[in-house]
Structures are given as C-alpha cells and as structure tokens.
Short mmCIF file of C-alpha atoms in Angstrom, two decimals:
data_model
loop_
_atom_site.label_atom_id
_atom_site.label_comp_id
_atom_site.label_asym_id
_atom_site.label_seq_id
_atom_site.Cartn_x
_atom_site.Cartn_y
_atom_site.Cartn_z
CA MET A 1 1.45 6.83 47.25
CA ASN A 2 2.69 7.55 43.73
CA PRO A 3 4.91 10.67 43.93
CA TYR A 4 4.44 11.27 40.16
CA ALA A 5 0.65 11.50 40.33
CA GLY A 6 0.58 14.98 41.81
CA ASP A 7 1.22 18.33 40.20
CA LEU A 8 3.00 17.19 37.01
CA ASP A 9 0.31 18.46 34.66
CA ARG A 10 0.08 18.22 30.91
CA ASN A 11 0.22 21.66 29.32
CA ASP A 12 0.97 23.44 26.05
CA ALA A 13 4.69 23.45 26.81
CA ASN A 14 5.08 19.70 27.26
CA TYR A 15 2.37 18.16 25.08
CA VAL A 16 1.37 18.76 21.46
CA PRO A 17 -0.85 16.33 19.52
CA LEU A 18 1.14 14.48 16.87
CA THR A 19 0.59 15.45 13.24
CA PRO A 20 2.63 14.54 10.14
CA VAL A 21 2.07 18.10 8.87
CA SER A 22 4.79 19.13 11.34
CA PHE A 23 7.33 17.19 9.24
CA LEU A 24 6.66 19.51 6.32
CA ALA A 25 6.92 22.64 8.47
CA ARG A 26 10.25 21.50 9.92
CA THR A 27 11.81 20.50 6.60
CA ALA A 28 10.66 23.73 4.91
CA HIS A 29 12.37 25.63 7.73
CA ILE A 30 15.67 23.73 7.64
CA TRP A 31 16.01 22.89 3.92
CA PRO A 32 13.76 25.45 2.17
CA GLN A 33 15.62 25.34 -1.16
CA ARG A 34 16.12 21.58 -1.36
CA ILE A 35 14.12 19.95 -4.17
CA ALA A 36 11.05 18.25 -2.74
CA VAL A 37 9.08 17.26 -5.84
CA ILE A 38 10.02 16.45 -9.43
CA HIS A 39 7.35 15.93 -12.08
CA GLY A 40 8.51 16.24 -15.66
CA GLU A 41 9.81 19.78 -16.01
CA ARG A 42 8.16 20.90 -12.76
CA ARG A 43 10.35 21.33 -9.69
CA TYR A 44 9.20 22.43 -6.25
CA ALA A 45 11.50 23.10 -3.31
CA TRP A 46 10.33 22.22 0.19
CA ARG A 47 9.46 25.84 0.99
CA GLU A 48 7.29 25.99 -2.12
CA VAL A 49 5.49 22.76 -1.18
CA TYR A 50 4.82 24.21 2.27
CA ASP A 51 3.49 27.47 0.82
CA ARG A 52 1.34 25.71 -1.80
CA SER A 53 -0.06 23.33 0.82
CA ARG A 54 -0.99 26.28 3.05
CA ARG A 55 -2.61 28.00 0.07
CA LEU A 56 -4.69 24.86 -0.47
CA ALA A 57 -5.63 24.74 3.22
CA SER A 58 -6.57 28.42 3.22
CA ALA A 59 -8.71 28.08 0.10
CA LEU A 60 -10.48 25.02 1.55
CA ALA A 61 -11.15 26.91 4.78
CA GLN A 62 -12.56 29.83 2.77
CA HIS A 63 -14.91 27.34 1.11
CA GLY A 64 -16.10 26.25 4.53
CA VAL A 65 -14.10 23.05 5.10
CA ARG A 66 -13.88 22.45 8.83
CA THR A 67 -12.73 19.72 11.19
CA GLY A 68 -14.12 16.37 10.08
CA ASP A 69 -15.15 17.44 6.57
CA THR A 70 -14.11 15.03 3.83
CA VAL A 71 -12.05 16.18 0.85
CA ALA A 72 -11.86 13.48 -1.83
CA ALA A 73 -9.03 13.20 -4.36
CA MET A 74 -9.19 11.32 -7.65
CA LEU A 75 -5.60 12.03 -8.64
CA ALA A 76 -2.61 10.37 -10.25
CA ASN A 77 0.86 10.47 -8.69
CA THR A 78 1.35 14.21 -9.16
CA PRO A 79 2.49 17.16 -7.01
CA GLU A 80 -1.13 18.06 -6.28
CA MET A 81 -1.66 14.73 -4.53
CA ILE A 82 1.38 15.33 -2.32
CA GLU A 83 0.10 18.80 -1.44
CA ALA A 84 -3.32 17.38 -0.59
CA HIS A 85 -1.72 15.16 2.06
CA PHE A 86 -0.71 18.31 3.91
CA GLY A 87 -3.19 21.00 2.83
CA VAL A 88 -6.32 19.00 3.64
CA PRO A 89 -5.34 18.19 7.26
CA MET A 90 -4.05 21.77 7.72
CA ALA A 91 -7.65 22.86 7.15
CA GLY A 92 -8.93 20.18 9.53
CA GLY A 93 -10.32 18.10 6.67
CA VAL A 94 -10.14 14.34 6.17
CA LEU A 95 -8.41 13.26 2.95
CA ASN A 96 -10.18 10.50 1.00
CA THR A 97 -7.92 9.30 -1.81
CA LEU A 98 -9.91 7.41 -4.44
CA ASN A 99 -8.70 4.45 -6.47
CA THR A 100 -8.29 5.78 -10.01
CA ARG A 101 -9.44 2.51 -11.60
CA LEU A 102 -12.81 2.37 -9.89
CA ASP A 103 -16.05 2.53 -11.81
CA ALA A 104 -18.65 5.28 -11.44
CA ASP A 105 -20.90 3.31 -9.08
CA ALA A 106 -18.08 2.65 -6.62
CA ILE A 107 -16.91 6.26 -6.74
CA ALA A 108 -20.45 7.55 -6.21
CA PHE A 109 -20.87 5.27 -3.20
CA MET A 110 -17.63 6.55 -1.65
CA LEU A 111 -18.42 10.22 -2.26
CA ASP A 112 -21.82 9.77 -0.61
CA HIS A 113 -20.70 7.48 2.19
CA GLY A 114 -17.75 9.74 3.08
CA GLU A 115 -19.91 12.86 2.66
CA ALA A 116 -17.27 14.57 0.51
CA ARG A 117 -17.56 18.38 0.48
CA VAL A 118 -14.78 18.87 -2.07
CA LEU A 119 -13.42 16.69 -4.87
CA LEU A 120 -10.02 17.21 -6.49
CA THR A 121 -9.99 15.32 -9.78
CA ASP A 122 -7.49 14.85 -12.60
CA THR A 123 -9.06 15.46 -16.01
CA GLU A 124 -7.87 12.00 -17.15
CA PHE A 125 -10.55 10.46 -14.96
CA ALA A 126 -13.38 12.72 -16.13
CA PRO A 127 -15.52 9.96 -17.70
CA ALA A 128 -15.85 7.98 -14.46
CA ILE A 129 -16.16 11.10 -12.31
CA LYS A 130 -18.82 12.64 -14.54
CA ALA A 131 -20.91 9.49 -14.33
CA ALA A 132 -20.37 9.27 -10.56
CA LEU A 133 -21.41 12.88 -9.98
CA ALA A 134 -24.67 12.15 -11.79
CA ARG A 135 -25.41 9.50 -9.16
CA VAL A 136 -24.46 11.24 -5.89
CA ALA A 137 -27.02 12.54 -3.45
CA ARG A 138 -25.06 15.75 -2.83
CA LYS A 139 -22.55 17.10 -5.32
CA PRO A 140 -19.26 18.31 -3.83
CA LEU A 141 -17.27 21.32 -5.02
CA VAL A 142 -15.31 19.92 -7.97
CA ILE A 143 -11.78 21.19 -8.65
CA ASP A 144 -10.02 20.08 -11.82
CA VAL A 145 -6.35 19.16 -11.95
CA ALA A 146 -5.01 19.54 -15.49
CA ASP A 147 -1.61 17.86 -15.55
CA ALA A 148 0.51 18.64 -18.60
CA LEU A 149 1.95 15.11 -18.50
CA GLY A 150 -1.50 13.50 -18.49
CA PRO A 151 -3.69 12.67 -21.47
CA GLY A 152 -6.11 15.49 -20.68
CA GLY A 153 -9.86 15.25 -20.57
CA GLU A 154 -13.09 17.09 -19.96
CA ARG A 155 -13.12 19.74 -17.24
CA LEU A 156 -15.95 19.15 -14.82
CA GLY A 157 -15.17 21.57 -12.02
CA GLU A 158 -16.21 25.04 -11.03
CA THR A 159 -12.51 25.96 -11.02
CA ASP A 160 -9.10 24.40 -11.56
CA TYR A 161 -6.50 23.62 -8.93
CA GLU A 162 -4.05 26.43 -9.64
CA ALA A 163 -6.80 29.05 -9.68
CA PHE A 164 -8.26 27.60 -6.48
CA ILE A 165 -5.03 27.70 -4.46
CA ALA A 166 -4.14 31.14 -5.86
CA ARG A 167 -6.91 32.58 -3.70
CA GLY A 168 -5.36 30.96 -0.61
CA ASP A 169 -2.89 32.49 1.86
CA PRO A 170 0.66 31.02 1.76
CA ALA A 171 1.04 32.08 5.41
CA PHE A 172 -2.14 30.27 6.50
CA ALA A 173 -1.87 29.73 10.27
CA TRP A 174 -2.71 26.05 10.56
CA GLN A 175 -2.84 24.33 13.95
CA PRO A 176 -2.26 20.74 15.09
CA PRO A 177 -5.49 18.81 15.71
CA ALA A 178 -7.13 19.29 19.07
CA ASP A 179 -6.75 15.54 19.54
CA GLU A 180 -4.32 13.26 17.70
CA TRP A 181 -7.09 10.61 17.68
CA GLN A 182 -8.90 12.86 15.20
CA ALA A 183 -9.37 11.45 11.68
CA ILE A 184 -6.76 12.48 9.10
CA SER A 185 -7.73 10.24 6.17
CA LEU A 186 -10.28 7.80 4.82
CA ASN A 187 -9.33 4.82 2.64
CA TYR A 188 -11.82 2.39 1.18
CA THR A 189 -11.00 -1.30 1.02
CA SER A 190 -11.21 -3.01 -2.33
CA GLY A 191 -13.98 -5.29 -1.15
CA THR A 192 -14.90 -8.14 -3.48
CA THR A 193 -18.52 -8.43 -2.38
CA GLY A 194 -20.92 -5.71 -1.28
CA ASN A 195 -19.88 -2.14 -0.65
CA PRO A 196 -16.28 -1.41 0.34
CA LYS A 197 -15.54 -0.49 3.95
CA GLY A 198 -14.21 2.95 4.83
CA VAL A 199 -11.00 2.64 6.87
CA VAL A 200 -10.34 5.69 9.05
CA TYR A 201 -6.78 6.73 9.99
CA HIS A 202 -5.91 9.08 12.84
CA TYR A 203 -3.13 11.66 13.14
CA ARG A 204 -1.15 9.65 15.67
CA GLY A 205 -0.98 6.60 13.42
CA ALA A 206 -0.07 8.60 10.33
CA TYR A 207 2.75 10.33 12.22
CA LEU A 208 4.14 7.13 13.68
CA ASN A 209 3.96 5.02 10.53
CA ALA A 210 5.65 7.77 8.52
CA LEU A 211 8.58 7.53 10.93
CA SER A 212 8.50 3.73 11.03
CA ASN A 213 9.00 3.67 7.25
CA ILE A 214 12.30 5.51 7.71
CA ILE A 215 13.45 3.44 10.67
CA ASP A 216 12.46 -0.01 9.40
CA TRP A 217 13.76 0.58 5.88
CA GLY A 218 16.91 2.31 7.14
CA MET A 219 16.34 5.31 4.85
CA PRO A 220 19.21 7.82 4.85
CA ARG A 221 18.40 11.54 5.07
CA HIS A 222 17.58 13.13 1.68
CA SER A 223 16.61 9.86 -0.03
CA VAL A 224 15.20 10.09 -3.57
CA TYR A 225 11.88 8.26 -3.72
CA LEU A 226 10.17 7.20 -6.97
CA TRP A 227 6.37 7.02 -6.80
CA THR A 228 5.74 3.64 -8.44
CA LEU A 229 3.22 2.98 -5.66
CA PRO A 230 -0.16 4.72 -6.15
CA MET A 231 -0.52 7.57 -3.69
CA PHE A 232 -4.19 6.66 -3.31
CA HIS A 233 -3.28 3.26 -1.85
CA CYS A 234 -3.25 3.54 1.97
CA ASN A 235 -2.13 7.15 1.49
CA GLY A 236 0.86 5.80 -0.42
CA TRP A 237 1.76 3.68 2.64
CA CYS A 238 2.22 7.04 4.44
CA PHE A 239 5.24 7.86 2.25
CA ALA A 240 4.07 11.39 1.36
CA TRP A 241 4.50 12.15 5.04
CA THR A 242 7.62 9.98 5.29
CA MET A 243 9.43 11.93 2.57
CA ALA A 244 8.69 15.23 4.34
CA ALA A 245 10.22 13.84 7.53
CA ASN A 246 13.15 12.50 5.51
CA ALA A 247 13.66 15.84 3.73
CA GLY A 248 14.08 13.80 0.58
CA THR A 249 12.90 14.16 -2.99
CA ASN A 250 9.63 12.82 -4.43
CA VAL A 251 9.90 11.79 -8.09
CA CYS A 252 6.37 11.53 -9.46
CA LEU A 253 5.32 8.88 -11.97
CA ARG A 254 1.88 8.87 -13.59
CA LYS A 255 2.11 5.40 -15.10
CA VAL A 256 4.05 2.29 -14.11
CA GLU A 257 6.14 1.30 -17.13
CA ALA A 258 9.55 -0.38 -17.08
CA GLN A 259 11.21 2.13 -19.42
CA ALA A 260 9.92 5.12 -17.43
CA ILE A 261 11.06 3.57 -14.15
CA PHE A 262 14.58 2.78 -15.32
CA ASP A 263 14.88 6.20 -16.97
CA ALA A 264 13.83 7.94 -13.74
CA ILE A 265 16.22 5.86 -11.64
CA ARG A 266 19.12 6.82 -13.90
CA GLU A 267 18.22 10.50 -14.42
CA HIS A 268 17.33 11.37 -10.83
CA GLU A 269 19.51 8.77 -9.06
CA VAL A 270 16.48 7.30 -7.36
CA THR A 271 17.44 5.47 -4.18
CA HIS A 272 14.09 4.03 -3.05
CA TYR A 273 10.77 2.82 -4.48
CA CYS A 274 7.89 0.52 -3.43
CA GLY A 275 5.55 -1.83 -5.18
CA ALA A 276 3.59 -5.06 -5.37
CA PRO A 277 5.36 -8.15 -6.79
CA ILE A 278 3.95 -7.42 -10.25
CA VAL A 279 5.90 -4.13 -10.38
CA HIS A 280 9.15 -5.86 -9.51
CA SER A 281 8.43 -8.64 -12.01
CA LEU A 282 7.99 -5.98 -14.67
CA LEU A 283 11.53 -4.75 -14.00
CA ILE A 284 13.08 -8.20 -13.69
CA ASN A 285 11.67 -9.24 -17.05
CA ALA A 286 12.53 -6.01 -18.89
CA PRO A 287 15.06 -6.26 -21.75
CA GLU A 288 18.63 -6.20 -20.48
CA PRO A 289 19.64 -3.01 -22.38
CA MET A 290 16.86 -1.15 -20.53
CA LYS A 291 18.53 -1.94 -17.19
CA GLN A 292 22.00 -0.67 -18.04
CA GLY A 293 23.69 2.39 -16.55
CA ILE A 294 22.52 2.16 -12.93
CA ALA A 295 25.65 2.28 -10.78
CA HIS A 296 24.19 3.45 -7.46
CA LYS A 297 22.37 1.44 -4.80
CA VAL A 298 18.61 1.10 -5.29
CA SER A 299 16.45 -0.11 -2.41
CA ALA A 300 12.98 -1.53 -2.99
CA LEU A 301 10.09 -2.51 -0.75
CA VAL A 302 7.90 -5.37 -1.89
CA ALA A 303 4.56 -5.97 -0.24
CA ALA A 304 2.09 -8.78 -0.70
CA ALA A 305 0.72 -11.59 1.35
CA ALA A 306 3.73 -13.56 0.15
CA PRO A 307 5.98 -12.29 -2.66
CA PRO A 308 7.09 -15.12 -4.93
CA ALA A 309 10.62 -16.31 -4.17
CA ALA A 310 11.43 -15.79 -7.84
CA VAL A 311 10.76 -12.04 -7.42
CA ILE A 312 13.11 -11.72 -4.45
CA GLU A 313 15.80 -13.73 -6.24
CA GLY A 314 15.33 -11.78 -9.45
CA MET A 315 15.70 -8.40 -7.75
CA GLU A 316 18.83 -9.55 -5.94
CA ARG A 317 20.37 -10.76 -9.19
CA MET A 318 19.62 -7.32 -10.68
CA GLY A 319 21.59 -5.76 -7.84
CA PHE A 320 18.60 -4.08 -6.17
CA ASP A 321 18.32 -4.39 -2.39
CA ILE A 322 14.82 -5.67 -1.68
CA THR A 323 13.00 -5.71 1.66
CA HIS A 324 9.68 -7.41 2.29
CA VAL A 325 7.01 -5.54 4.25
CA TYR A 326 3.50 -6.63 5.10
CA GLY A 327 0.30 -4.93 6.14
CA LEU A 328 -3.24 -4.08 5.17
CA THR A 329 -5.33 -1.00 4.50
CA GLU A 330 -6.40 -1.27 8.13
CA THR A 331 -2.77 -0.92 9.33
CA TYR A 332 -1.82 2.22 7.37
CA GLY A 333 -0.08 0.05 4.77
CA PRO A 334 3.06 -1.71 6.04
CA ALA A 335 3.00 -2.62 9.72
CA ALA A 336 5.50 -5.49 9.62
CA VAL A 337 8.93 -5.97 8.07
CA CYS A 338 11.14 -8.94 7.39
CA ALA A 339 14.01 -7.42 9.37
CA LYS A 340 17.29 -8.73 7.97
CA HIS A 341 20.20 -10.24 9.87
CA ALA A 342 23.85 -9.85 8.83
CA GLU A 343 24.46 -13.60 9.07
CA TRP A 344 21.93 -14.17 6.29
CA ASP A 345 24.48 -12.72 3.86
CA ALA A 346 26.58 -15.88 4.22
CA LEU A 347 23.71 -18.10 3.03
CA ASP A 348 23.19 -19.14 -0.58
CA ILE A 349 20.63 -17.18 -2.56
CA GLY A 350 17.90 -19.79 -2.06
CA ALA A 351 18.23 -19.77 1.72
CA ARG A 352 18.44 -15.97 1.79
CA THR A 353 15.30 -15.78 -0.30
CA GLU A 354 13.43 -18.12 2.06
CA ARG A 355 14.26 -15.92 5.04
CA SER A 356 13.64 -12.63 3.23
CA GLY A 357 10.24 -13.75 1.91
CA ARG A 358 8.62 -13.96 5.33
CA GLN A 359 6.22 -11.39 6.74
CA GLY A 360 8.62 -10.98 9.63
CA VAL A 361 8.12 -8.92 12.75
CA ARG A 362 6.19 -5.84 13.83
CA TYR A 363 7.17 -2.38 12.65
CA THR A 364 9.01 -0.26 15.22
CA CYS A 365 5.93 1.88 15.84
CA GLU A 366 3.48 -1.04 15.99
CA GLU A 367 3.00 -2.51 19.46
CA GLY A 368 2.05 -6.08 18.69
CA MET A 369 2.02 -8.65 15.90
CA THR A 370 1.51 -12.35 16.44
CA VAL A 371 -0.32 -15.43 15.19
CA MET A 372 -3.30 -16.62 17.23
CA ASP A 373 -6.02 -19.19 17.17
CA PRO A 374 -8.97 -16.85 16.36
CA GLU A 375 -11.34 -18.94 18.49
CA THR A 376 -9.31 -19.18 21.69
CA MET A 377 -7.26 -15.98 21.11
CA ARG A 378 -4.14 -17.84 22.25
CA GLU A 379 -0.81 -17.52 20.46
CA VAL A 380 0.14 -20.57 18.40
CA PRO A 381 3.37 -22.45 19.18
CA TRP A 382 6.54 -21.19 17.46
CA ASP A 383 6.91 -24.43 15.55
CA GLY A 384 6.52 -23.31 11.94
CA GLN A 385 3.62 -25.75 11.59
CA THR A 386 0.61 -24.69 13.65
CA MET A 387 -1.56 -22.31 11.69
CA GLY A 388 -3.46 -19.37 13.10
CA GLU A 389 -4.49 -15.85 12.10
CA ILE A 390 -2.14 -12.88 12.01
CA MET A 391 -3.19 -10.28 14.59
CA PHE A 392 -2.05 -6.68 15.14
CA ARG A 393 -2.48 -4.17 17.92
CA GLY A 394 -1.07 -0.70 18.43
CA ASN A 395 -1.10 2.86 17.22
CA ILE A 396 -0.85 2.00 13.53
CA VAL A 397 -4.13 0.15 13.49
CA MET A 398 -7.14 2.03 12.09
CA LYS A 399 -9.69 3.88 14.21
CA GLY A 400 -12.29 1.58 12.67
CA TYR A 401 -14.68 1.35 9.71
CA LEU A 402 -16.69 4.48 8.99
CA LYS A 403 -20.39 4.12 9.89
CA ASN A 404 -19.95 0.37 10.39
CA LYS A 405 -19.62 -0.42 14.08
CA ALA A 406 -20.52 -4.08 13.62
CA ALA A 407 -17.62 -4.61 11.21
CA SER A 408 -15.26 -2.66 13.50
CA ASP A 409 -16.25 -4.72 16.53
CA GLU A 410 -15.73 -7.93 14.59
CA ALA A 411 -12.31 -6.80 13.36
CA PHE A 412 -11.20 -5.85 16.89
CA HIS A 413 -12.61 -8.90 18.70
CA GLY A 414 -10.50 -9.90 21.66
CA GLY A 415 -8.48 -6.71 21.70
CA TRP A 416 -6.54 -7.46 18.51
CA PHE A 417 -7.09 -6.56 14.85
CA HIS A 418 -7.88 -9.71 12.87
CA SER A 419 -6.09 -9.65 9.50
CA GLY A 420 -7.77 -12.64 7.86
CA ASP A 421 -4.36 -14.00 6.86
CA LEU A 422 -3.40 -17.50 7.97
CA ALA A 423 0.19 -17.99 9.07
CA VAL A 424 2.63 -19.82 11.31
CA MET A 425 5.12 -18.53 13.85
CA GLN A 426 8.57 -19.80 12.99
CA PRO A 427 11.06 -20.77 15.73
CA ASP A 428 12.89 -17.43 15.46
CA GLY A 429 9.66 -15.50 16.09
CA TYR A 430 9.15 -14.44 12.47
CA VAL A 431 5.68 -14.73 10.93
CA LYS A 432 5.24 -16.68 7.71
CA ILE A 433 1.94 -16.45 5.83
CA LYS A 434 0.44 -19.63 4.52
CA ASP A 435 -2.67 -18.17 2.90
CA ARG A 436 -5.68 -15.93 3.16
CA SER A 437 -8.34 -17.81 5.09
CA LYS A 438 -10.61 -17.76 2.03
CA ASP A 439 -7.85 -18.98 -0.31
CA VAL A 440 -6.94 -22.27 1.37
CA ILE A 441 -7.87 -25.18 -0.90
CA ILE A 442 -9.25 -28.23 0.93
CA SER A 443 -8.72 -31.25 -1.29
CA GLY A 444 -9.73 -34.66 0.05
CA GLY A 445 -9.49 -33.29 3.59
CA GLU A 446 -5.95 -31.96 3.03
CA ASN A 447 -5.21 -28.23 3.20
CA ILE A 448 -3.31 -26.85 0.21
CA SER A 449 -1.80 -23.38 0.38
CA SER A 450 -2.51 -21.54 -2.87
CA LEU A 451 0.56 -19.40 -2.17
CA GLU A 452 2.82 -22.46 -2.03
CA VAL A 453 1.57 -23.63 -5.43
CA GLU A 454 1.94 -20.12 -6.88
CA ASP A 455 5.51 -19.96 -5.62
CA ALA A 456 6.29 -23.17 -7.52
CA LEU A 457 4.71 -21.79 -10.70
CA TYR A 458 6.75 -18.58 -10.47
CA ARG A 459 9.90 -20.70 -10.53
CA HIS A 460 9.14 -21.78 -14.10
CA PRO A 461 11.16 -19.59 -16.50
CA SER A 462 8.17 -18.85 -18.74
CA VAL A 463 5.80 -17.61 -16.01
CA ILE A 464 5.46 -13.90 -15.25
CA ALA A 465 2.27 -14.05 -13.12
CA ALA A 466 0.28 -16.83 -11.49
CA ALA A 467 -2.74 -17.25 -9.26
CA VAL A 468 -4.15 -20.49 -7.84
CA VAL A 469 -7.73 -20.90 -6.62
CA ALA A 470 -10.02 -23.75 -5.68
CA GLN A 471 -11.96 -25.51 -8.42
CA PRO A 472 -14.93 -27.72 -7.46
CA ASP A 473 -14.19 -31.43 -7.92
CA PRO A 474 -16.75 -34.25 -7.57
CA LYS A 475 -14.23 -36.63 -6.03
CA TRP A 476 -11.92 -34.43 -3.95
CA GLY A 477 -14.27 -31.56 -3.13
CA GLU A 478 -11.74 -29.01 -4.38
CA THR A 479 -8.56 -29.13 -6.44
CA PRO A 480 -6.08 -26.40 -7.36
CA CYS A 481 -6.75 -24.51 -10.58
CA ALA A 482 -3.90 -22.33 -11.84
CA PHE A 483 -4.31 -19.16 -13.90
CA VAL A 484 -1.03 -18.30 -15.58
CA GLU A 485 0.31 -15.33 -17.52
CA LEU A 486 3.39 -16.09 -19.61
CA LYS A 487 6.30 -13.78 -20.33
CA PRO A 488 6.22 -12.12 -23.78
CA GLY A 489 7.54 -14.55 -26.37
CA ALA A 490 7.63 -17.46 -23.90
CA ALA A 491 5.77 -20.74 -24.25
CA ALA A 492 4.60 -23.50 -21.92
CA THR A 493 1.94 -26.17 -21.97
CA GLU A 494 -0.52 -27.20 -19.29
CA GLY A 495 1.17 -30.56 -18.88
CA GLU A 496 4.60 -28.99 -18.62
CA LEU A 497 3.54 -26.67 -15.79
CA ILE A 498 1.71 -29.43 -13.90
CA GLU A 499 4.78 -31.65 -14.13
CA HIS A 500 6.99 -28.72 -13.03
CA CYS A 501 4.85 -28.29 -9.89
CA GLN A 502 4.85 -32.03 -9.17
CA ARG A 503 8.64 -31.96 -9.07
CA LEU A 504 8.62 -29.17 -6.46
CA LEU A 505 5.57 -30.12 -4.38
CA ALA A 506 3.69 -33.12 -3.08
CA ARG A 507 1.82 -34.41 -6.12
CA PHE A 508 -1.63 -33.77 -4.62
CA LYS A 509 -0.76 -30.05 -4.33
CA ALA A 510 0.00 -29.60 -8.03
CA PRO A 511 -2.72 -27.90 -10.09
CA LYS A 512 -5.13 -30.19 -11.90
CA LYS A 513 -6.00 -27.47 -14.40
CA VAL A 514 -3.98 -24.62 -15.94
CA VAL A 515 -5.66 -21.71 -17.71
CA PHE A 516 -3.49 -19.33 -19.75
CA GLY A 517 -4.16 -15.62 -20.30
CA ASP A 518 -3.90 -12.15 -18.79
CA LEU A 519 -4.75 -12.06 -15.09
CA PRO A 520 -7.21 -9.45 -13.74
CA LYS A 521 -5.37 -7.04 -11.45
CA THR A 522 -6.20 -4.10 -9.23
CA SER A 523 -4.55 -0.73 -9.77
CA THR A 524 -1.96 -1.65 -7.14
CA GLY A 525 -0.97 -4.81 -9.01
CA LYS A 526 -2.82 -7.33 -6.85
CA ILE A 527 -4.37 -10.22 -8.71
CA GLN A 528 -8.15 -10.28 -8.27
CA LYS A 529 -8.67 -13.84 -7.10
CA PHE A 530 -12.39 -13.41 -6.53
CA LEU A 531 -12.85 -13.08 -10.30
CA LEU A 532 -10.70 -16.15 -10.88
CA ARG A 533 -12.70 -18.18 -8.35
CA GLU A 534 -15.85 -17.50 -10.36
CA ARG A 535 -14.02 -18.39 -13.57
CA ALA A 536 -12.77 -21.64 -12.01
CA LYS A 537 -16.32 -22.57 -11.00
CA SER A 538 -17.53 -21.89 -14.55
CA THR A 539 -14.70 -23.96 -16.01
CA ALA A 540 -15.56 -26.87 -13.72
CA ALA A 541 -19.25 -26.64 -14.65
CA ILE A 542 -18.43 -26.75 -18.37
CA GLU A 543 -16.18 -29.76 -17.94
#
C-alpha cells in the first residue's frame, strides 16, 4: 500500500495554478520604483506597470471580457503591448498578438477565427485594420493606441487606450486561472499555403518558458532587455513575462535599425537582446563608427533553423556574446538551447562556431527533445549522419491548433510534437538541423541540404543574405538555385559565387543558378522561401 496516497490532499494552501502574471505582482511588490519600461521619454516603474495592467484588466472586465474571450493586439513594441501581456490574462482573456505586416485578408481571418471581442490597434496600422474590419463577420470593440514615437494614422476606435484604461481600477482584484491548462494566448503561424493555424498557449507553459529564458540564457537579475524581437512573435518568445520575473528593464524599439539599436545599447546600457540572423547581420555589417563606445557586455540570442556560421563568427568578433536557441511557434518560441561548455573557449573560432551553431539540447523546462524516424517513432543513432525529424514533448508545447483537431492530432502523433525539421543527433547528444523537410533538394538521387549551401554563401565577404531552394532540372530532377542579397557597395558575379561554393562543398552541391536582389522576408526577419520556390520554378520555365 502506498502510504502517500491517503489524506495528503491538494488545497488552497499548497497548490495554486501557475500564471506569469504573478511575476509582475511580485516584482511590483519588491522593486516598485525600479524602472520597468523605457520608450522614448516615457518611463514606467514596475508599480506603475502593475497598476496600468490592472486598469486595463478592469476596463476589459467592465466591457464584458470573461474567461476564454479573445483580445487581439495589432501593436508595435510599445509599453501598451507589455501591459496587454498582463492585463488581458488578469481579466481572464486570451491575448492574440497580430503580425503587424499582415494584409487585411489575413487579419480579418484571424479576428473572425479567434472570435476577438476587443482589438487594440496602433494608428500606424490603420489602413490594414480598416480594410480588415470591413471584412469581419463581427466587429470587435476597437481601441486606438496613439504612440508619440509612431508615424500616426487614422483613428478607427470607439476610444483610445489611455481613456479606456482610465476608467479601470488600479486595485483590480485579479485571480489566477482556475486551471493552469487554460488558454493564455493565441498565436497564428505564418502559413505559406491556406489559412494560418491558431496555436494556443496555456498558463503553465507561459510561466515555465518565461523562467527557462532566464535559466538557459543565464540572465542576471535586473537585466536590461532591448526589444529588437517583435512582441507579436510567439508573445515575444515569452520575454514580456521573463522580464517581469527578472525585475529587469524593457527598452522598447518600434523599428529595427542599426543606428537605433547601437544608440539604445549605449544610452541604456542594454545587456540582452534577441533576433533572427538578419538582425545580427544588420549589426555586423553596420559602419564601424556606429559600433563604437560600447564597453559593457552585451548578450544576444539568435534563433533560426540554422544561423549562418558567418553570423556567429561576426558577433563574436564584435565582442557580443551570442547564444543559439531553437524552437517554433508551437513551442512558445525557444524550447532548445545550444548550451555552451567551458572547454569550447580553448578552440579556434571556426571550431567554436561549429559547436555554437547547433540547435543543441532541450530547454530546462522542456521535458523532451530528440530526433526520430517519423515513421517508426524510434530515436536515430547518435552518429551525426542518420537523419530524422526533431520532436518535442513537455509543458512548453502548445495545447494544440484552435478549431483544428485534425492538424493537432497529426502534430502530436506518437506522443511527440513533430517539428518538420530534419536533423541528426551528434555523438555528444546535441541536435544539428540539416533542413526543413520541404527544403531538402534531391538532385540525381542525392540529398542536398539547402542550409549547408546557404552557409557556404554567407562565408563570401560580399553576401549579406542568402536563400537556396530547389529549381526543376530536366536531367537531375532538381538543382540548387541561390537567391543572394549583397552588402551595400559590394559586388559579386554568379560565376564567382558558384566557384566559391565549389571550393567549400562537393561540386554537385554548389548552386547551378544565382539570382541577385532583395530577398522577401517576414516581419521577424525570416526569408520567405515559398516565394523563392515559385520564382525558381518560373526561372527554370523561362530558361
């Protein structure tokens, strides 16, 4: 008989559902006067953020927002977006942060699909929002955010944000959710075909990933975090909640520009920031005078399927400490980290870069990450050669896709979340991505990793961005086609880049075609390969 199965009952004294809102309450209690948010001339201490968030929650509740109601936010990286991450769940609502670069049709779909009751929207995005609202089946309450640092725009709402929260109670008595499995946020994937899928996060996952960010990045208390990452992207990788737990300072940034980033780092002594490889490339390739005057340590997270080695090397040469994380919308943003080892410091920069560029190991608060054969659901050998699919399981995996049980069941087949990324397990147990399953190029029966070819292209001194996709070929079936963006003032020819790749790779892996020009990117800096695949097909047809 189990002696612990008797009268040891769960009760209000020994169990409270997890919620990241508690981080804000605690920090406002301990460090009420410490600066929480900086945005231009605006400064809010942690007590003020707590009071403003409770005002927002109170006003939403007065409007009728209840548990499970969606509150959408079309906002830039501003204080209002930070407050929404606390005020909306305080009212029991589900926060749906919208990608600010989406078109009206996509926004209308999300507002309808998520059944948004309230929409917070920055006036900068009025044209898209106005067109979207004309398409929705049920119009939500629209609340304008007029940011003095923004370009302005038409006001579409019944009220503005400051007037709306002014009617709220700063002592609003919020409660933790009845169940930590309850939805806290809704994030839509940037699907390339059909309608995007609505990824639902729960309170437990948001709480745990917020803490994992601190643990796995080794963030000291009171860090100063610069918002180069869009807060709409996976709830800013949970960093709005992380910074409340850290009792640090959020430095807001409306637009990602090298000058603005370096100025903010110097002025506010920023210690941490995140971004896709394109953000780091922007800084690496900035004029040298722009980089001067930064004497303190700056730590950066880079996230992508595989950041180019040139980016990791470039950041290290700049003196920034860069850490690679990996994840998906479905895993609350980062769920894996390339955890560093002290002995790597003794390696040359090339070897260090190779180790630091891997996807690594599971986050502290994730329970499982491995590479499996998706058919047999067996782990691949740790040989660095056998490819399989990266799988996750644990508390920082989504609840599922909203109103799409078939897609959820498919994603969770076999008791693991299927990422769609192909990878190998290296002998030390670290995961190394080889490609997205849809991005592998099969040429003459040989598999070519588009990421491997891109990595070679990034090592050319004239290349600032590169993407490689399959191009139909009558003889080989498919061959690599490279789309390349050159650094300002730099020059390179197609032949030069092909020859450069042939020196670094097996000759059959080198691109057969190079197309120069600006690459299409998402608002988070990811290159939109689906557009390039169509372009490659068109190019092949013309030839």
